[in-house]
Tab-separated table of C-alpha atoms in Angstrom:
chain	number	residue	atom	x	y	z
A	1	MET	CA	-9.550	25.843	-29.002
A	2	SER	CA	-7.329	27.386	-26.380
A	3	ASN	CA	-4.045	28.951	-27.323
A	4	PRO	CA	-1.138	26.765	-26.053
A	5	ASN	CA	1.167	29.777	-25.801
A	6	ALA	CA	-1.406	31.654	-23.725
A	7	ASN	CA	-1.743	28.650	-21.406
A	8	VAL	CA	2.028	28.474	-20.958
A	9	LYS	CA	2.215	32.183	-20.148
A	10	THR	CA	-0.649	31.830	-17.660
A	11	ASN	CA	1.058	28.904	-15.933
A	12	GLN	CA	4.376	30.769	-15.830
A	13	ALA	CA	2.677	33.823	-14.313
A	14	PHE	CA	0.953	31.632	-11.707
A	15	LEU	CA	4.202	29.902	-10.758
A	16	SER	CA	6.008	33.235	-10.614
A	17	SER	CA	3.367	34.750	-8.336
A	18	GLY	CA	3.484	31.649	-6.133
A	19	THR	CA	7.273	31.827	-5.861
A	20	THR	CA	7.124	35.526	-5.013
A	21	ALA	CA	4.527	34.905	-2.309
A	22	LEU	CA	6.653	32.104	-0.826
A	23	ARG	CA	9.733	34.331	-0.774
A	24	THR	CA	7.714	37.083	0.898
A	25	TRP	CA	6.529	34.771	3.672
A	26	VAL	CA	10.043	33.372	4.148
A	27	SER	CA	11.458	36.896	4.453
A	28	MET	CA	8.718	37.915	6.901
A	29	ALA	CA	9.364	34.782	8.960
A	30	MET	CA	13.080	35.606	9.094
A	31	LEU	CA	12.387	39.169	10.215
A	32	THR	CA	9.918	37.883	12.815
A	33	ALA	CA	12.570	35.522	14.210
A	34	ILE	CA	15.161	38.308	14.241
A	35	ALA	CA	12.729	40.646	16.019
A	36	TYR	CA	12.074	38.000	18.673
A	37	VAL	CA	15.790	37.407	19.272
A	38	VAL	CA	16.438	41.149	19.561
A	39	MET	CA	13.531	41.443	22.027
A	40	TYR	CA	14.901	38.541	24.082
A	41	VAL	CA	18.407	40.023	24.223
A	42	SER	CA	16.964	43.440	25.105
A	43	LYS	CA	15.466	41.939	28.265
A	44	LEU	CA	19.014	41.674	29.603
A	45	LEU	CA	19.181	45.472	29.726
A	46	PRO	CA	18.257	47.290	32.952
A	47	GLN	CA	14.661	48.478	33.079
A	48	VAL	CA	13.714	52.140	33.300
A	49	PHE	CA	11.825	53.043	36.472
A	50	GLY	CA	11.560	49.377	37.339
A	51	PHE	CA	9.099	48.295	34.618
A	52	LEU	CA	9.777	50.035	31.305
A	53	GLN	CA	11.821	47.811	28.990
A	54	LEU	CA	13.920	49.336	26.229
A	55	ASP	CA	14.229	47.090	23.167
A	56	LEU	CA	15.067	47.395	19.495
A	57	LYS	CA	12.790	44.728	18.023
A	58	ASP	CA	10.922	47.476	16.166
A	59	THR	CA	13.999	47.817	13.951
A	60	ALA	CA	13.488	44.416	12.302
A	61	ILE	CA	9.706	44.833	12.189
A	62	CYS	CA	9.880	48.272	10.577
A	63	ILE	CA	12.356	47.054	7.960
A	64	GLY	CA	9.771	44.397	7.099
A	65	GLY	CA	7.152	47.133	6.844
A	66	PHE	CA	9.361	49.224	4.575
A	67	VAL	CA	9.881	46.261	2.250
A	68	PHE	CA	6.423	44.641	2.300
A	69	GLY	CA	4.102	47.418	3.497
A	70	PRO	CA	2.269	48.418	6.694
A	71	LEU	CA	0.097	45.275	6.764
A	72	ALA	CA	3.241	43.139	6.988
A	73	ALA	CA	4.474	45.308	9.850
A	74	ALA	CA	1.176	44.773	11.669
A	75	ILE	CA	1.301	40.993	11.155
A	76	ILE	CA	4.885	40.708	12.409
A	77	SER	CA	4.082	42.971	15.388
A	78	ILE	CA	1.192	40.721	16.445
A	79	VAL	CA	3.118	37.461	15.961
A	80	VAL	CA	6.164	38.632	17.935
A	81	ALA	CA	3.996	39.978	20.767
A	82	LEU	CA	2.024	36.726	21.001
A	83	VAL	CA	5.154	34.560	21.020
A	84	GLU	CA	6.696	36.841	23.645
A	85	MET	CA	3.568	36.535	25.818
A	86	PHE	CA	3.714	32.724	25.763
A	87	THR	CA	7.478	32.475	26.311
A	88	VAL	CA	9.246	35.201	28.290
A	89	SER	CA	6.682	37.833	29.280
A	90	ASP	CA	5.253	38.077	32.795
A	91	THR	CA	2.618	40.724	31.997
A	92	GLY	CA	0.119	38.430	30.278
A	93	ILE	CA	-2.481	39.614	27.803
A	94	ILE	CA	-2.252	43.231	28.959
A	95	GLY	CA	1.474	43.346	28.223
A	96	CYS	CA	0.830	41.685	24.855
A	97	VAL	CA	-1.733	44.341	23.922
A	98	MET	CA	0.641	47.115	24.995
A	99	ASN	CA	3.446	45.591	22.914
A	100	ILE	CA	1.233	45.411	19.829
A	101	LEU	CA	0.029	48.988	20.276
A	102	ALA	CA	3.551	50.331	20.743
A	103	THR	CA	5.149	48.452	17.862
A	104	ALA	CA	2.293	48.857	15.392
A	105	SER	CA	1.913	52.583	16.074
A	106	PHE	CA	5.586	53.106	15.238
A	107	CYS	CA	6.164	50.601	12.437
A	108	CYS	CA	2.831	50.835	10.603
A	109	THR	CA	2.922	54.644	10.588
A	110	ALA	CA	6.482	54.701	9.246
A	111	ALA	CA	5.775	52.010	6.643
A	112	PHE	CA	2.586	53.728	5.454
A	113	VAL	CA	4.364	57.048	4.869
A	114	TYR	CA	7.331	55.354	3.179
A	115	LYS	CA	4.979	53.465	0.870
A	116	ARG	CA	3.426	56.754	-0.213
A	117	PHE	CA	6.735	58.645	-0.486
A	118	HIS	CA	9.327	56.061	-1.524
A	119	THR	CA	12.480	58.143	-0.977
A	120	LYS	CA	15.041	58.710	1.758
A	121	LYS	CA	13.173	61.844	2.811
A	122	GLY	CA	9.944	59.854	2.882
A	123	ALA	CA	11.613	57.233	5.075
A	124	VAL	CA	12.921	59.841	7.512
A	125	ALA	CA	9.547	61.611	7.599
A	126	GLY	CA	7.751	58.311	8.176
A	127	LEU	CA	10.093	57.336	10.992
A	128	VAL	CA	9.739	60.716	12.693
A	129	LEU	CA	5.961	60.447	12.488
A	130	GLY	CA	6.275	56.894	13.771
A	131	VAL	CA	8.187	58.097	16.842
A	132	LEU	CA	5.560	60.773	17.499
A	133	SER	CA	2.735	58.261	17.004
A	134	LEU	CA	4.401	55.769	19.347
A	135	THR	CA	4.877	58.434	22.010
A	136	ALA	CA	1.306	59.752	21.805
A	137	VAL	CA	-0.270	56.282	21.771
A	138	MET	CA	1.783	55.036	24.705
A	139	LEU	CA	1.144	58.134	26.805
A	140	LEU	CA	-2.587	57.466	26.460
A	141	TRP	CA	-2.452	53.712	26.975
A	142	ASN	CA	0.064	53.786	29.806
A	143	TYR	CA	-2.288	56.175	31.602
A	144	LEU	CA	-5.252	53.852	30.983
A	145	ILE	CA	-3.724	50.389	31.365
A	146	THR	CA	-0.631	50.560	33.619
A	147	PRO	CA	-2.667	50.714	36.872
A	148	LEU	CA	-4.413	47.461	35.856
A	149	TYR	CA	-1.250	45.350	36.096
A	150	MET	CA	0.667	47.526	38.566
A	151	PRO	CA	-1.806	47.985	41.462
A	152	ASN	CA	0.774	49.903	43.503
A	153	PHE	CA	0.369	52.770	41.032
A	154	THR	CA	-2.866	54.724	40.936
A	155	ARG	CA	-3.965	56.589	37.823
A	156	ALA	CA	-2.939	59.816	39.562
A	157	ASP	CA	0.562	58.376	40.088
A	158	ILE	CA	0.784	57.467	36.419
A	159	ALA	CA	-0.395	60.941	35.395
A	160	GLU	CA	2.532	62.450	37.320
A	161	LEU	CA	4.951	60.113	35.541
A	162	LEU	CA	3.698	60.876	32.016
A	163	PRO	CA	5.843	63.992	31.359
A	164	THR	CA	8.867	62.939	33.427
A	165	VAL	CA	9.201	59.208	32.634
A	166	PHE	CA	6.871	57.935	29.892
A	167	LEU	CA	7.370	60.871	27.510
A	168	PRO	CA	11.209	60.844	27.433
A	169	PHE	CA	11.336	57.039	27.529
A	170	ASN	CA	9.131	56.577	24.452
A	171	LEU	CA	10.869	59.386	22.563
A	172	VAL	CA	14.244	57.788	23.240
A	173	LYS	CA	12.984	54.276	22.452
A	174	GLY	CA	11.451	55.410	19.163
A	175	GLY	CA	14.452	57.569	18.310
A	176	LEU	CA	16.908	54.723	18.844
A	177	ASN	CA	14.871	52.406	16.632
A	178	MET	CA	14.608	55.121	13.980
A	179	LEU	CA	18.357	55.706	13.837
A	180	VAL	CA	19.241	52.011	13.819
A	181	ILE	CA	16.776	51.484	10.940
A	182	LEU	CA	18.413	54.277	8.943
A	183	LEU	CA	21.809	52.654	9.469
A	184	LEU	CA	20.816	49.016	8.858
A	185	TYR	CA	18.032	49.189	6.271
A	186	LYS	CA	20.229	49.290	3.175
A	187	PRO	CA	22.632	46.438	4.135
A	188	VAL	CA	19.762	44.227	5.361
A	189	VAL	CA	17.688	44.753	2.219
A	190	THR	CA	20.764	44.272	0.009
A	191	ALA	CA	21.436	40.926	1.712
A	192	LEU	CA	17.811	39.835	1.225
A	193	ARG	CA	18.005	40.764	-2.461
A	194	LYS	CA	21.244	38.833	-2.955
A	195	ALA	CA	19.471	35.835	-1.406
A	196	HIS	CA	16.609	36.422	-3.908
A	197	LEU	CA	14.099	36.699	-1.062
A	198	ILE	CA	12.754	40.066	-2.180
A	199	PRO	CA	12.503	41.668	-5.651
A	200	GLU	CA	14.993	44.111	-7.079
A	201	SER	CA	14.916	47.734	-5.952
A	202	GLN	CA	12.208	50.030	-7.255
A	203	SER	CA	14.307	53.027	-6.132
A	204	GLY	CA	13.587	54.359	-2.638
A	205	MET	CA	15.970	54.609	0.288
A	206	GLU	CA	17.822	51.405	-0.593
A	207	GLY	CA	18.803	52.891	-3.941
A	208	GLN	CA	20.400	55.996	-2.457
A	209	LYS	CA	23.869	56.284	-0.983
A	210	LEU	CA	24.330	57.148	2.663
A	211	ASN	CA	26.775	60.025	2.472
A	212	ALA	CA	29.354	60.772	5.157
A	213	GLY	CA	27.451	63.790	6.499
A	214	PHE	CA	24.276	61.773	6.962
A	215	LEU	CA	26.128	58.951	8.713
A	216	LEU	CA	27.921	61.430	10.980
A	217	PHE	CA	24.615	63.082	11.944
A	218	VAL	CA	22.925	59.744	12.611
A	219	SER	CA	25.887	58.518	14.664
A	220	PHE	CA	25.945	61.707	16.742
A	221	LEU	CA	22.209	61.548	17.389
A	222	LEU	CA	22.445	57.830	18.201
A	223	ALA	CA	25.195	58.483	20.758
A	224	THR	CA	23.098	61.264	22.302
A	225	LEU	CA	20.037	59.006	22.645
A	226	VAL	CA	22.153	56.222	24.132
A	227	ALA	CA	23.491	58.682	26.719
A	228	ILE	CA	19.952	59.788	27.594
A	229	THR	CA	18.926	56.131	27.881
A	230	LEU	CA	21.748	55.433	30.313
A	231	VAL	CA	20.625	58.426	32.389
A	232	LEU	CA	17.031	57.128	32.444
A	233	MET	CA	18.316	53.746	33.560
A	234	GLY	CA	20.311	55.354	36.328
A	235	ILE	CA	23.604	53.997	34.995
A	236	ILE	CA	25.230	57.420	34.543
């Protein structure tokens, strides 16, 4: 005969795992919606060099990756890019592919490192590597793909723009997302925990205080990157 207590424990474990999975999908859906809204608002900003769009959607996507892992970051990246393609994008499938490559290279790299080294230093290291990965990947793919949807630019033209436009643009874009993540990660995750959408902290960056020196450094670097962005946009 089966043990009634064992059956109860099994059922409780099943229900608990089901509830956790539901909360995970709800949280990922919320972050996906937030990422889309941020992307949409970012389209109101002036473009760099007439076709490069600066946006901060990677902030929400990377926070999802930090909480749920690199696979979650990849899923959210793909969903947001697909929805963008069918709603507000005018670059079609090529633009969708470029969006996925850019976001996944940054967010998945950062989330993978943070998963392995679950500390503030691990988060910073992951984000820095994410910025470098984003920059390297987009230099390659802008060189390969940009002439396909911008026929006025030859591959030789794009090659000349790599060090003067694409390199600083992607460094600034990745750097801005990195700094905003460092500033917003703890309050966003705290809010999700209070709503019981994600489990309690297992240490990591959310369990460490952001001291005044760290906030001052991040704020200074953020202001510097914003200034560089405004220069790239031709505003100042």
